[in-house]
Amino acid sequence: MKIALLAGDGIGPEIMEQALRVLDALALPGVTTEAAPVGGAAYKAHGHPLPPETLALAKASDAILFGAVGDPDCDALERALRPEQAILGLRKELGLFANLRPAKLYPDLADASALRPEIAREIDMVIVRELNGDVYFGEKGMRSTANGRREGYDIMSYNEDEVAAIAKVGYETAIARAGTDRQPKLCSVDKANVLETSQLWRDVVIETGKAYPDVALSHMYVDNAAMQLVRNPGQFDTIVTGNLFGDILSDQASMCAGSIGLLPSASLNGSGQGLYEPIHGSAPDIAGQGKANPLGMILSLAMLLRYSGKNAQAADRVEAAVGHALGAGARTGDLGGTLSTAAMGDAVLAGLAL
Ligand code: IPM
Ligand code: MG
């Protein structure tokens, strides 16, 4: 398995370093890695956030471990040159349409959640977010209105094949999570009371569901879903939703489960390639200070081992090591503690050695 390492901006390099310590400690045979610049760092060094060499490396790899992109120095650049275009470009160029964002409360972190512990304790869900369409990739621009006022626009659209493809991932994720002990549950989140895009979404999710008669399907408007996520998050098992709603709801779910610093994600295409990244951003305010929580990054490595490496045993070991670290009281600042990024890495390595 060849892994491309794209650390990116802000806290990306420091959390990547900790994930690589974990990868080294696993000493897996047949795994090779190669690093390349991406995001604002790549723009500064090579004039583009996703240089052709970086894209070529990503395409030639089985898996990509990705840190974060985003750099305030680049905010005034034209949109095509901004750091965020690197991750959007990778998702699009590699056809990584299916984004899995699991949110589960570690029992030891019930107090870190923004919710009351008895509510937070119930959180165990995965958000399946579509990643190649929606308002993110529609026609966009600035224009001036008839009376000379500025107007920005971004077109939201989904075609039925895109919806059917992500719905299928949603159903199959729900089935895999349920195992043999219970009925699989899938909640599709949309805004079908207002948006045509969402009406099509809902219709196609229902049509696709004919092939999955055992899955209990429900529908929820996104505003209600945002409210239910804090009122009673335990009701959710698998959520399937579009690119924009999934972006927003996954940040919200992460804080309900303790900290945005904890959530990993996997972005998969139809040919078995995957990109793995924590869902948080580059956090420029704390970059370079050794304060960032590396657990979302380390858990993204675990997802990489599970989905691209087909090595459930190694993935389980990494996840258990993170559980051990948290169980032993290891806490970075976002979790109310004082550990440095490297010290949290040490705590995970100690858990791995058990
Ligand atoms: C995420 C991020 C990205 C997104 C940004 C960095 C473009 O917020 O992965 O959730 O909006 O998808
Ligand atoms: Mg986001």
mmCIF file of C-alpha atoms and ligand atoms in Angstrom:
data_model
loop_
_atom_site.group_PDB
_atom_site.id
_atom_site.type_symbol
_atom_site.label_atom_id
_atom_site.label_comp_id
_atom_site.label_asym_id
_atom_site.label_seq_id
_atom_site.Cartn_x
_atom_site.Cartn_y
_atom_site.Cartn_z
ATOM 1 C CA MET A 1 0.000 0.000 0.000
ATOM 2 C CA LYS A 2 1.367 3.352 -1.068
ATOM 3 C CA ILE A 3 0.282 6.278 1.132
ATOM 4 C CA ALA A 4 0.597 9.909 0.019
ATOM 5 C CA LEU A 5 1.230 12.218 2.968
ATOM 6 C CA LEU A 6 -0.228 15.677 2.461
ATOM 7 C CA ALA A 7 0.190 17.595 5.720
ATOM 8 C CA GLY A 8 -0.837 21.035 4.415
ATOM 9 C CA ASP A 9 -1.154 24.175 6.513
ATOM 10 C CA GLY A 10 -1.465 25.398 10.072
ATOM 11 C CA ILE A 11 -1.565 22.519 12.535
ATOM 12 C CA GLY A 12 -1.491 19.998 9.645
ATOM 13 C CA PRO A 13 2.264 19.222 9.864
ATOM 14 C CA GLU A 14 2.342 18.843 13.658
ATOM 15 C CA ILE A 15 -0.617 16.457 13.823
ATOM 16 C CA MET A 16 0.687 14.536 10.793
ATOM 17 C CA GLU A 17 3.957 14.006 12.655
ATOM 18 C CA GLN A 18 2.093 12.234 15.463
ATOM 19 C CA ALA A 19 0.118 10.052 13.047
ATOM 20 C CA LEU A 20 3.399 9.001 11.425
ATOM 21 C CA ARG A 21 4.864 8.028 14.797
ATOM 22 C CA VAL A 22 1.876 5.727 15.202
ATOM 23 C CA LEU A 23 2.278 4.326 11.689
ATOM 24 C CA ASP A 24 5.983 3.668 12.331
ATOM 25 C CA ALA A 25 5.235 1.935 15.615
ATOM 26 C CA LEU A 26 2.831 -0.432 13.831
ATOM 27 C CA ALA A 27 5.711 -1.530 11.552
ATOM 28 C CA LEU A 28 3.340 -2.820 8.884
ATOM 29 C CA PRO A 29 5.009 -4.719 6.074
ATOM 30 C CA GLY A 30 4.541 -3.440 2.509
ATOM 31 C CA VAL A 31 3.522 0.103 3.426
ATOM 32 C CA THR A 32 5.387 2.937 1.699
ATOM 33 C CA THR A 33 4.856 6.664 2.140
ATOM 34 C CA GLU A 34 5.687 9.777 0.146
ATOM 35 C CA ALA A 35 5.065 13.370 1.221
ATOM 36 C CA ALA A 36 4.067 16.304 -1.004
ATOM 37 C CA PRO A 37 3.082 19.944 -0.452
ATOM 38 C CA VAL A 38 -0.551 21.014 -0.527
ATOM 39 C CA GLY A 39 -2.676 24.057 0.336
ATOM 40 C CA GLY A 40 -1.242 27.437 1.260
ATOM 41 C CA ALA A 41 2.161 25.839 1.815
ATOM 42 C CA ALA A 42 2.139 24.575 -1.781
ATOM 43 C CA TYR A 43 0.961 27.936 -3.078
ATOM 44 C CA LYS A 44 3.833 29.701 -1.328
ATOM 45 C CA ALA A 45 6.421 27.210 -2.598
ATOM 46 C CA HIS A 46 5.056 26.399 -6.066
ATOM 47 C CA GLY A 47 2.392 28.991 -6.918
ATOM 48 C CA HIS A 48 -0.559 26.569 -6.716
ATOM 49 C CA PRO A 49 -2.433 24.954 -3.799
ATOM 50 C CA LEU A 50 -2.581 21.623 -5.648
ATOM 51 C CA PRO A 51 0.588 21.413 -7.772
ATOM 52 C CA PRO A 52 0.490 18.872 -10.630
ATOM 53 C CA GLU A 53 3.150 16.737 -8.898
ATOM 54 C CA THR A 54 1.020 16.531 -5.750
ATOM 55 C CA LEU A 55 -2.079 15.593 -7.731
ATOM 56 C CA ALA A 56 -0.101 12.973 -9.679
ATOM 57 C CA LEU A 57 1.210 11.467 -6.441
ATOM 58 C CA ALA A 58 -2.313 11.359 -4.997
ATOM 59 C CA LYS A 59 -3.645 9.648 -8.118
ATOM 60 C CA ALA A 60 -0.862 7.085 -8.047
ATOM 61 C CA SER A 61 -1.381 6.234 -4.367
ATOM 62 C CA ASP A 62 -3.737 3.729 -2.778
ATOM 63 C CA ALA A 63 -4.511 6.102 0.059
ATOM 64 C CA ILE A 64 -3.918 9.714 1.011
ATOM 65 C CA LEU A 65 -3.390 10.859 4.557
ATOM 66 C CA PHE A 66 -4.336 14.518 4.641
ATOM 67 C CA GLY A 67 -3.754 17.075 7.402
ATOM 68 C CA ALA A 68 -5.566 20.359 6.870
ATOM 69 C CA VAL A 69 -5.555 23.332 4.507
ATOM 70 C CA GLY A 70 -6.337 26.987 5.091
ATOM 71 C CA ASP A 71 -4.030 29.940 5.576
ATOM 72 C CA PRO A 72 -5.167 33.492 6.376
ATOM 73 C CA ASP A 73 -2.271 34.846 4.265
ATOM 74 C CA CYS A 74 -4.058 33.402 1.245
ATOM 75 C CA ASP A 75 -7.572 34.691 1.949
ATOM 76 C CA ALA A 76 -7.268 37.569 -0.496
ATOM 77 C CA LEU A 77 -6.153 35.390 -3.413
ATOM 78 C CA GLU A 78 -8.541 34.640 -6.242
ATOM 79 C CA ARG A 79 -10.643 31.632 -5.256
ATOM 80 C CA ALA A 80 -8.901 29.189 -7.616
ATOM 81 C CA LEU A 81 -5.603 29.748 -5.794
ATOM 82 C CA ARG A 82 -6.879 29.517 -2.232
ATOM 83 C CA PRO A 83 -5.711 26.616 -0.051
ATOM 84 C CA GLU A 84 -9.225 25.124 0.239
ATOM 85 C CA GLN A 85 -9.180 24.465 -3.510
ATOM 86 C CA ALA A 86 -6.558 21.785 -2.876
ATOM 87 C CA ILE A 87 -8.881 19.556 -0.897
ATOM 88 C CA LEU A 88 -11.860 20.330 -3.128
ATOM 89 C CA GLY A 89 -9.692 19.575 -6.186
ATOM 90 C CA LEU A 90 -8.482 16.270 -4.760
ATOM 91 C CA ARG A 91 -12.025 15.211 -3.888
ATOM 92 C CA LYS A 92 -13.212 16.048 -7.393
ATOM 93 C CA GLU A 93 -10.212 14.825 -9.408
ATOM 94 C CA LEU A 94 -10.151 11.477 -7.636
ATOM 95 C CA GLY A 95 -13.931 11.130 -7.607
ATOM 96 C CA LEU A 96 -13.955 10.813 -3.807
ATOM 97 C CA PHE A 97 -17.707 11.213 -3.528
ATOM 98 C CA ALA A 98 -18.470 9.287 -0.345
ATOM 99 C CA ASN A 99 -17.402 10.890 2.893
ATOM 100 C CA LEU A 100 -17.826 8.929 6.127
ATOM 101 C CA ARG A 101 -17.692 10.976 9.322
ATOM 102 C CA PRO A 102 -18.203 8.863 12.423
ATOM 103 C CA ALA A 103 -19.068 10.643 15.678
ATOM 104 C CA LYS A 104 -19.012 8.578 18.844
ATOM 105 C CA LEU A 105 -18.585 9.667 22.407
ATOM 106 C CA TYR A 106 -15.620 8.130 24.194
ATOM 107 C CA PRO A 107 -17.031 7.248 27.626
ATOM 108 C CA ASP A 108 -14.163 9.092 29.314
ATOM 109 C CA LEU A 109 -15.065 12.298 27.505
ATOM 110 C CA ALA A 110 -18.664 12.716 28.568
ATOM 111 C CA ASP A 111 -17.640 15.859 30.438
ATOM 112 C CA ALA A 112 -15.923 17.379 27.403
ATOM 113 C CA SER A 113 -19.117 17.387 25.354
ATOM 114 C CA ALA A 114 -21.034 20.612 24.918
ATOM 115 C CA LEU A 115 -24.088 18.562 25.914
ATOM 116 C CA ARG A 116 -25.103 17.164 29.284
ATOM 117 C CA PRO A 117 -23.280 13.846 29.856
ATOM 118 C CA GLU A 118 -26.467 11.762 29.922
ATOM 119 C CA ILE A 119 -27.381 13.081 26.466
ATOM 120 C CA ALA A 120 -23.842 12.958 25.053
ATOM 121 C CA ARG A 121 -23.326 9.373 26.202
ATOM 122 C CA GLU A 122 -25.818 8.156 23.584
ATOM 123 C CA ILE A 123 -23.866 9.517 20.596
ATOM 124 C CA ASP A 124 -22.790 6.862 18.141
ATOM 125 C CA MET A 125 -23.466 7.805 14.546
ATOM 126 C CA VAL A 126 -21.884 8.154 11.162
ATOM 127 C CA ILE A 127 -22.636 11.000 8.803
ATOM 128 C CA VAL A 128 -22.394 9.929 5.165
ATOM 129 C CA ARG A 129 -21.769 13.157 3.292
ATOM 130 C CA GLU A 130 -21.799 13.501 -0.498
ATOM 131 C CA LEU A 131 -18.577 15.197 -1.521
ATOM 132 C CA ASN A 132 -18.499 15.864 -5.262
ATOM 133 C CA GLY A 133 -21.625 17.892 -5.939
ATOM 134 C CA ASP A 134 -24.096 20.391 -4.478
ATOM 135 C CA VAL A 135 -23.524 24.101 -4.113
ATOM 136 C CA TYR A 136 -19.788 23.398 -3.651
ATOM 137 C CA PHE A 137 -19.250 22.518 -7.302
ATOM 138 C CA GLY A 138 -22.068 24.347 -9.084
ATOM 139 C CA GLU A 139 -21.528 27.406 -11.214
ATOM 140 C CA LYS A 140 -20.505 30.297 -9.011
ATOM 141 C CA GLY A 141 -19.485 33.872 -9.413
ATOM 142 C CA MET A 142 -19.939 37.554 -8.739
ATOM 143 C CA ARG A 143 -22.028 39.744 -10.971
ATOM 144 C CA SER A 144 -23.703 43.084 -10.791
ATOM 145 C CA THR A 145 -27.424 43.554 -10.676
ATOM 146 C CA ALA A 146 -29.408 45.876 -12.942
ATOM 147 C CA ASN A 147 -28.976 48.690 -10.449
ATOM 148 C CA GLY A 148 -25.238 48.110 -10.201
ATOM 149 C CA ARG A 149 -25.190 46.307 -6.865
ATOM 150 C CA ARG A 150 -22.817 43.352 -6.342
ATOM 151 C CA GLU A 151 -24.369 39.889 -6.267
ATOM 152 C CA GLY A 152 -22.686 36.582 -5.459
ATOM 153 C CA TYR A 153 -24.162 33.271 -6.570
ATOM 154 C CA ASP A 154 -23.491 29.546 -6.214
ATOM 155 C CA ILE A 155 -25.773 27.114 -7.945
ATOM 156 C CA MET A 156 -27.021 24.141 -5.965
ATOM 157 C CA SER A 157 -27.756 21.015 -7.978
ATOM 158 C CA TYR A 158 -27.672 17.234 -7.806
ATOM 159 C CA ASN A 159 -28.451 14.809 -10.576
ATOM 160 C CA GLU A 160 -30.164 11.540 -9.818
ATOM 161 C CA ASP A 161 -27.089 9.382 -10.423
ATOM 162 C CA GLU A 162 -25.111 11.355 -7.856
ATOM 163 C CA VAL A 163 -27.887 10.973 -5.295
ATOM 164 C CA ALA A 164 -28.347 7.265 -6.025
ATOM 165 C CA ALA A 165 -24.606 6.651 -5.588
ATOM 166 C CA ILE A 166 -24.401 8.288 -2.159
ATOM 167 C CA ALA A 167 -27.749 6.811 -1.073
ATOM 168 C CA LYS A 168 -26.325 3.355 -1.815
ATOM 169 C CA VAL A 169 -23.331 4.105 0.417
ATOM 170 C CA GLY A 170 -25.761 5.319 3.091
ATOM 171 C CA TYR A 171 -27.825 2.118 3.002
ATOM 172 C CA GLU A 172 -24.760 -0.111 2.977
ATOM 173 C CA THR A 173 -23.167 1.802 5.844
ATOM 174 C CA ALA A 174 -26.367 1.432 7.865
ATOM 175 C CA ILE A 175 -26.447 -2.322 7.170
ATOM 176 C CA ALA A 176 -22.772 -2.769 8.084
ATOM 177 C CA ARG A 177 -23.239 -0.865 11.351
ATOM 178 C CA ALA A 178 -26.298 -2.832 12.379
ATOM 179 C CA GLY A 179 -24.636 -6.198 11.901
ATOM 180 C CA THR A 180 -26.954 -9.066 12.665
ATOM 181 C CA ASP A 181 -28.278 -7.838 16.014
ATOM 182 C CA ARG A 182 -30.709 -5.121 14.988
ATOM 183 C CA GLN A 183 -32.532 -3.435 12.150
ATOM 184 C CA PRO A 184 -30.400 -0.993 10.145
ATOM 185 C CA LYS A 185 -31.509 2.649 10.373
ATOM 186 C CA LEU A 186 -30.864 5.383 7.836
ATOM 187 C CA CYS A 187 -31.927 9.015 8.188
ATOM 188 C CA SER A 188 -31.755 11.114 5.027
ATOM 189 C CA VAL A 189 -31.360 14.827 5.699
ATOM 190 C CA ASP A 190 -32.599 17.378 3.177
ATOM 191 C CA LYS A 191 -34.584 20.596 2.801
ATOM 192 C CA ALA A 192 -37.287 19.216 0.550
ATOM 193 C CA ASN A 193 -39.871 21.673 1.885
ATOM 194 C CA VAL A 194 -38.022 24.476 0.068
ATOM 195 C CA LEU A 195 -35.429 23.163 -2.401
ATOM 196 C CA GLU A 196 -36.002 21.302 -5.669
ATOM 197 C CA THR A 197 -32.534 19.784 -5.310
ATOM 198 C CA SER A 198 -33.733 18.273 -2.042
ATOM 199 C CA GLN A 199 -37.024 17.041 -3.513
ATOM 200 C CA LEU A 200 -35.052 15.051 -6.084
ATOM 201 C CA TRP A 201 -32.713 13.912 -3.309
ATOM 202 C CA ARG A 202 -35.610 12.579 -1.272
ATOM 203 C CA ASP A 203 -37.301 10.876 -4.234
ATOM 204 C CA VAL A 204 -34.076 9.151 -5.302
ATOM 205 C CA VAL A 205 -33.191 8.063 -1.760
ATOM 206 C CA ILE A 206 -36.614 6.396 -1.574
ATOM 207 C CA GLU A 207 -36.221 4.781 -5.024
ATOM 208 C CA THR A 208 -32.734 3.501 -4.155
ATOM 209 C CA GLY A 209 -34.152 2.120 -0.923
ATOM 210 C CA LYS A 210 -36.274 -0.408 -2.848
ATOM 211 C CA ALA A 211 -33.121 -2.526 -3.059
ATOM 212 C CA TYR A 212 -32.707 -2.314 0.732
ATOM 213 C CA PRO A 213 -36.105 -3.294 2.134
ATOM 214 C CA ASP A 214 -34.666 -4.189 5.542
ATOM 215 C CA VAL A 215 -33.372 -0.700 6.248
ATOM 216 C CA ALA A 216 -35.669 1.574 8.260
ATOM 217 C CA LEU A 217 -35.515 4.824 6.292
ATOM 218 C CA SER A 218 -36.545 8.184 7.709
ATOM 219 C CA HIS A 219 -36.317 11.727 6.361
ATOM 220 C CA MET A 220 -35.538 14.879 8.248
ATOM 221 C CA TYR A 221 -35.292 18.524 7.264
ATOM 222 C CA VAL A 222 -31.836 19.894 7.932
ATOM 223 C CA ASP A 223 -33.003 22.564 10.376
ATOM 224 C CA ASN A 224 -34.789 19.948 12.434
ATOM 225 C CA ALA A 225 -31.716 17.677 12.200
ATOM 226 C CA ALA A 226 -29.546 20.460 13.627
ATOM 227 C CA MET A 227 -31.989 20.799 16.507
ATOM 228 C CA GLN A 228 -32.343 17.034 17.085
ATOM 229 C CA LEU A 229 -28.542 16.648 17.155
ATOM 230 C CA VAL A 230 -28.427 18.623 20.381
ATOM 231 C CA ARG A 231 -31.816 17.574 21.761
ATOM 232 C CA ASN A 232 -31.495 13.809 21.329
ATOM 233 C CA PRO A 233 -28.414 12.765 19.313
ATOM 234 C CA GLY A 234 -28.822 9.155 20.410
ATOM 235 C CA GLN A 235 -31.691 8.758 17.919
ATOM 236 C CA PHE A 236 -29.257 8.898 14.977
ATOM 237 C CA ASP A 237 -27.444 5.904 13.597
ATOM 238 C CA THR A 238 -26.513 6.552 9.956
ATOM 239 C CA ILE A 239 -27.258 9.926 8.391
ATOM 240 C CA VAL A 240 -26.963 10.456 4.642
ATOM 241 C CA THR A 241 -26.914 14.003 3.328
ATOM 242 C CA GLY A 242 -25.565 16.409 0.723
ATOM 243 C CA ASN A 243 -22.253 18.212 0.662
ATOM 244 C CA LEU A 244 -23.245 21.474 2.350
ATOM 245 C CA PHE A 245 -25.586 20.065 4.987
ATOM 246 C CA GLY A 246 -23.045 17.347 5.774
ATOM 247 C CA ASP A 247 -20.285 19.907 6.220
ATOM 248 C CA ILE A 248 -22.324 21.808 8.775
ATOM 249 C CA LEU A 249 -23.899 18.895 10.645
ATOM 250 C CA SER A 250 -20.597 17.048 11.026
ATOM 251 C CA ASP A 251 -18.967 20.012 12.772
ATOM 252 C CA GLN A 252 -21.966 20.170 15.066
ATOM 253 C CA ALA A 253 -21.914 16.423 15.756
ATOM 254 C CA SER A 254 -18.210 16.600 16.602
ATOM 255 C CA MET A 255 -18.744 19.097 19.417
ATOM 256 C CA CYS A 256 -21.630 17.041 20.746
ATOM 257 C CA ALA A 257 -19.176 14.115 20.903
ATOM 258 C CA GLY A 258 -16.511 16.063 22.775
ATOM 259 C CA SER A 259 -14.286 18.030 20.447
ATOM 260 C CA ILE A 260 -13.837 18.773 16.787
ATOM 261 C CA GLY A 261 -10.231 17.708 17.360
ATOM 262 C CA LEU A 262 -11.344 14.088 17.644
ATOM 263 C CA LEU A 263 -13.282 13.362 14.481
ATOM 264 C CA PRO A 264 -11.694 11.471 11.598
ATOM 265 C CA SER A 265 -13.101 11.019 8.125
ATOM 266 C CA ALA A 266 -12.725 8.829 5.079
ATOM 267 C CA SER A 267 -13.469 10.003 1.546
ATOM 268 C CA LEU A 268 -13.845 7.107 -0.862
ATOM 269 C CA ASN A 269 -14.255 6.724 -4.601
ATOM 270 C CA GLY A 270 -15.676 3.852 -6.618
ATOM 271 C CA SER A 271 -12.293 2.293 -7.332
ATOM 272 C CA GLY A 272 -11.108 1.644 -3.810
ATOM 273 C CA GLN A 273 -8.987 4.747 -3.298
ATOM 274 C CA GLY A 274 -9.436 6.800 -0.168
ATOM 275 C CA LEU A 275 -8.411 10.100 1.362
ATOM 276 C CA TYR A 276 -8.362 10.286 5.142
ATOM 277 C CA GLU A 277 -8.421 13.529 7.093
ATOM 278 C CA PRO A 278 -9.588 14.924 10.398
ATOM 279 C CA ILE A 279 -12.724 17.007 9.876
ATOM 280 C CA HIS A 280 -11.249 20.074 11.563
ATOM 281 C CA GLY A 281 -9.383 22.829 9.762
ATOM 282 C CA SER A 282 -5.854 24.204 9.914
ATOM 283 C CA ALA A 283 -6.470 26.211 13.130
ATOM 284 C CA PRO A 284 -3.984 28.994 12.259
ATOM 285 C CA ASP A 285 -4.509 30.592 15.695
ATOM 286 C CA ILE A 286 -2.703 27.719 17.438
ATOM 287 C CA ALA A 287 -0.457 26.507 14.593
ATOM 288 C CA GLY A 288 3.162 25.809 15.457
ATOM 289 C CA GLN A 289 2.543 25.978 19.198
ATOM 290 C CA GLY A 290 2.329 22.244 19.821
ATOM 291 C CA LYS A 291 -1.183 22.604 21.272
ATOM 292 C CA ALA A 292 -3.280 20.867 18.645
ATOM 293 C CA ASN A 293 -5.074 17.622 19.380
ATOM 294 C CA PRO A 294 -3.621 14.942 17.066
ATOM 295 C CA LEU A 295 -6.346 12.366 17.789
ATOM 296 C CA GLY A 296 -8.587 13.229 14.811
ATOM 297 C CA MET A 297 -5.529 12.745 12.598
ATOM 298 C CA ILE A 298 -4.496 9.508 14.310
ATOM 299 C CA LEU A 299 -8.055 8.184 14.064
ATOM 300 C CA SER A 300 -8.008 9.108 10.361
ATOM 301 C CA LEU A 301 -4.952 6.867 10.038
ATOM 302 C CA ALA A 302 -7.003 4.110 11.693
ATOM 303 C CA MET A 303 -9.744 4.606 9.074
ATOM 304 C CA LEU A 304 -7.078 4.434 6.357
ATOM 305 C CA LEU A 305 -5.824 1.123 7.690
ATOM 306 C CA ARG A 306 -9.383 -0.203 7.897
ATOM 307 C CA TYR A 307 -10.725 0.880 4.493
ATOM 308 C CA SER A 308 -7.702 1.163 2.192
ATOM 309 C CA GLY A 309 -5.359 -1.182 4.066
ATOM 310 C CA LYS A 310 -8.078 -3.779 4.694
ATOM 311 C CA ASN A 311 -6.294 -4.272 7.996
ATOM 312 C CA ALA A 312 -9.043 -4.187 10.615
ATOM 313 C CA GLN A 313 -6.672 -5.549 13.222
ATOM 314 C CA ALA A 314 -4.234 -2.632 12.906
ATOM 315 C CA ALA A 315 -7.144 -0.166 12.804
ATOM 316 C CA ASP A 316 -8.620 -1.662 15.966
ATOM 317 C CA ARG A 317 -5.235 -1.421 17.676
ATOM 318 C CA VAL A 318 -4.922 2.283 16.875
ATOM 319 C CA GLU A 319 -8.474 3.016 18.002
ATOM 320 C CA ALA A 320 -7.937 1.057 21.211
ATOM 321 C CA ALA A 321 -4.691 2.973 21.834
ATOM 322 C CA VAL A 322 -6.584 6.265 21.517
ATOM 323 C CA GLY A 323 -9.175 4.906 23.955
ATOM 324 C CA HIS A 324 -6.379 3.985 26.365
ATOM 325 C CA ALA A 325 -4.818 7.439 26.131
ATOM 326 C CA LEU A 326 -8.147 9.098 26.898
ATOM 327 C CA GLY A 327 -8.898 6.563 29.609
ATOM 328 C CA ALA A 328 -5.558 7.355 31.223
ATOM 329 C CA GLY A 329 -6.597 11.016 31.367
ATOM 330 C CA ALA A 330 -4.563 12.363 28.433
ATOM 331 C CA ARG A 331 -6.135 15.696 27.412
ATOM 332 C CA THR A 332 -5.022 18.444 25.048
ATOM 333 C CA GLY A 333 -6.350 21.975 25.508
ATOM 334 C CA ASP A 334 -9.499 21.433 23.431
ATOM 335 C CA LEU A 335 -10.434 18.659 25.896
ATOM 336 C CA GLY A 336 -9.801 20.840 28.922
ATOM 337 C CA GLY A 337 -6.239 19.592 29.539
ATOM 338 C CA THR A 338 -2.724 20.872 29.089
ATOM 339 C CA LEU A 339 -0.928 18.164 27.098
ATOM 340 C CA SER A 340 1.091 19.147 24.064
ATOM 341 C CA THR A 341 0.505 17.600 20.649
ATOM 342 C CA ALA A 342 3.597 15.416 21.049
ATOM 343 C CA ALA A 343 2.669 14.371 24.589
ATOM 344 C CA MET A 344 -0.729 13.237 23.327
ATOM 345 C CA GLY A 345 1.165 11.287 20.658
ATOM 346 C CA ASP A 346 3.254 9.731 23.445
ATOM 347 C CA ALA A 347 0.073 8.723 25.282
ATOM 348 C CA VAL A 348 -1.254 6.977 22.167
ATOM 349 C CA LEU A 349 2.067 5.201 21.620
ATOM 350 C CA ALA A 350 1.967 4.049 25.223
ATOM 351 C CA GLY A 351 -1.527 2.661 24.599
ATOM 352 C CA LEU A 352 -0.268 0.895 21.471
ATOM 353 C CA ALA A 353 2.500 -0.799 23.424
ATOM 354 C CA LEU A 354 0.061 -2.385 25.902
HETATM 355 C C1 IPM B 1 -14.447 19.976 5.643
HETATM 356 C C2 IPM B 1 -13.942 21.371 5.440
HETATM 357 C C3 IPM B 1 -13.873 21.677 3.943
HETATM 358 C C4 IPM B 1 -15.284 21.596 3.399
HETATM 359 C C5 IPM B 1 -13.190 23.015 3.572
HETATM 360 C C6 IPM B 1 -11.782 23.104 4.123
HETATM 361 C C7 IPM B 1 -13.182 23.260 2.088
HETATM 362 O O1 IPM B 1 -14.737 22.272 6.135
HETATM 363 O O2 IPM B 1 -13.805 19.034 5.142
HETATM 364 O O3 IPM B 1 -15.471 19.811 6.300
HETATM 365 O O4 IPM B 1 -16.040 22.579 3.436
HETATM 366 O O5 IPM B 1 -15.655 20.525 2.916
HETATM 367 MG MG MG B 2 -16.195 21.381 7.354
#
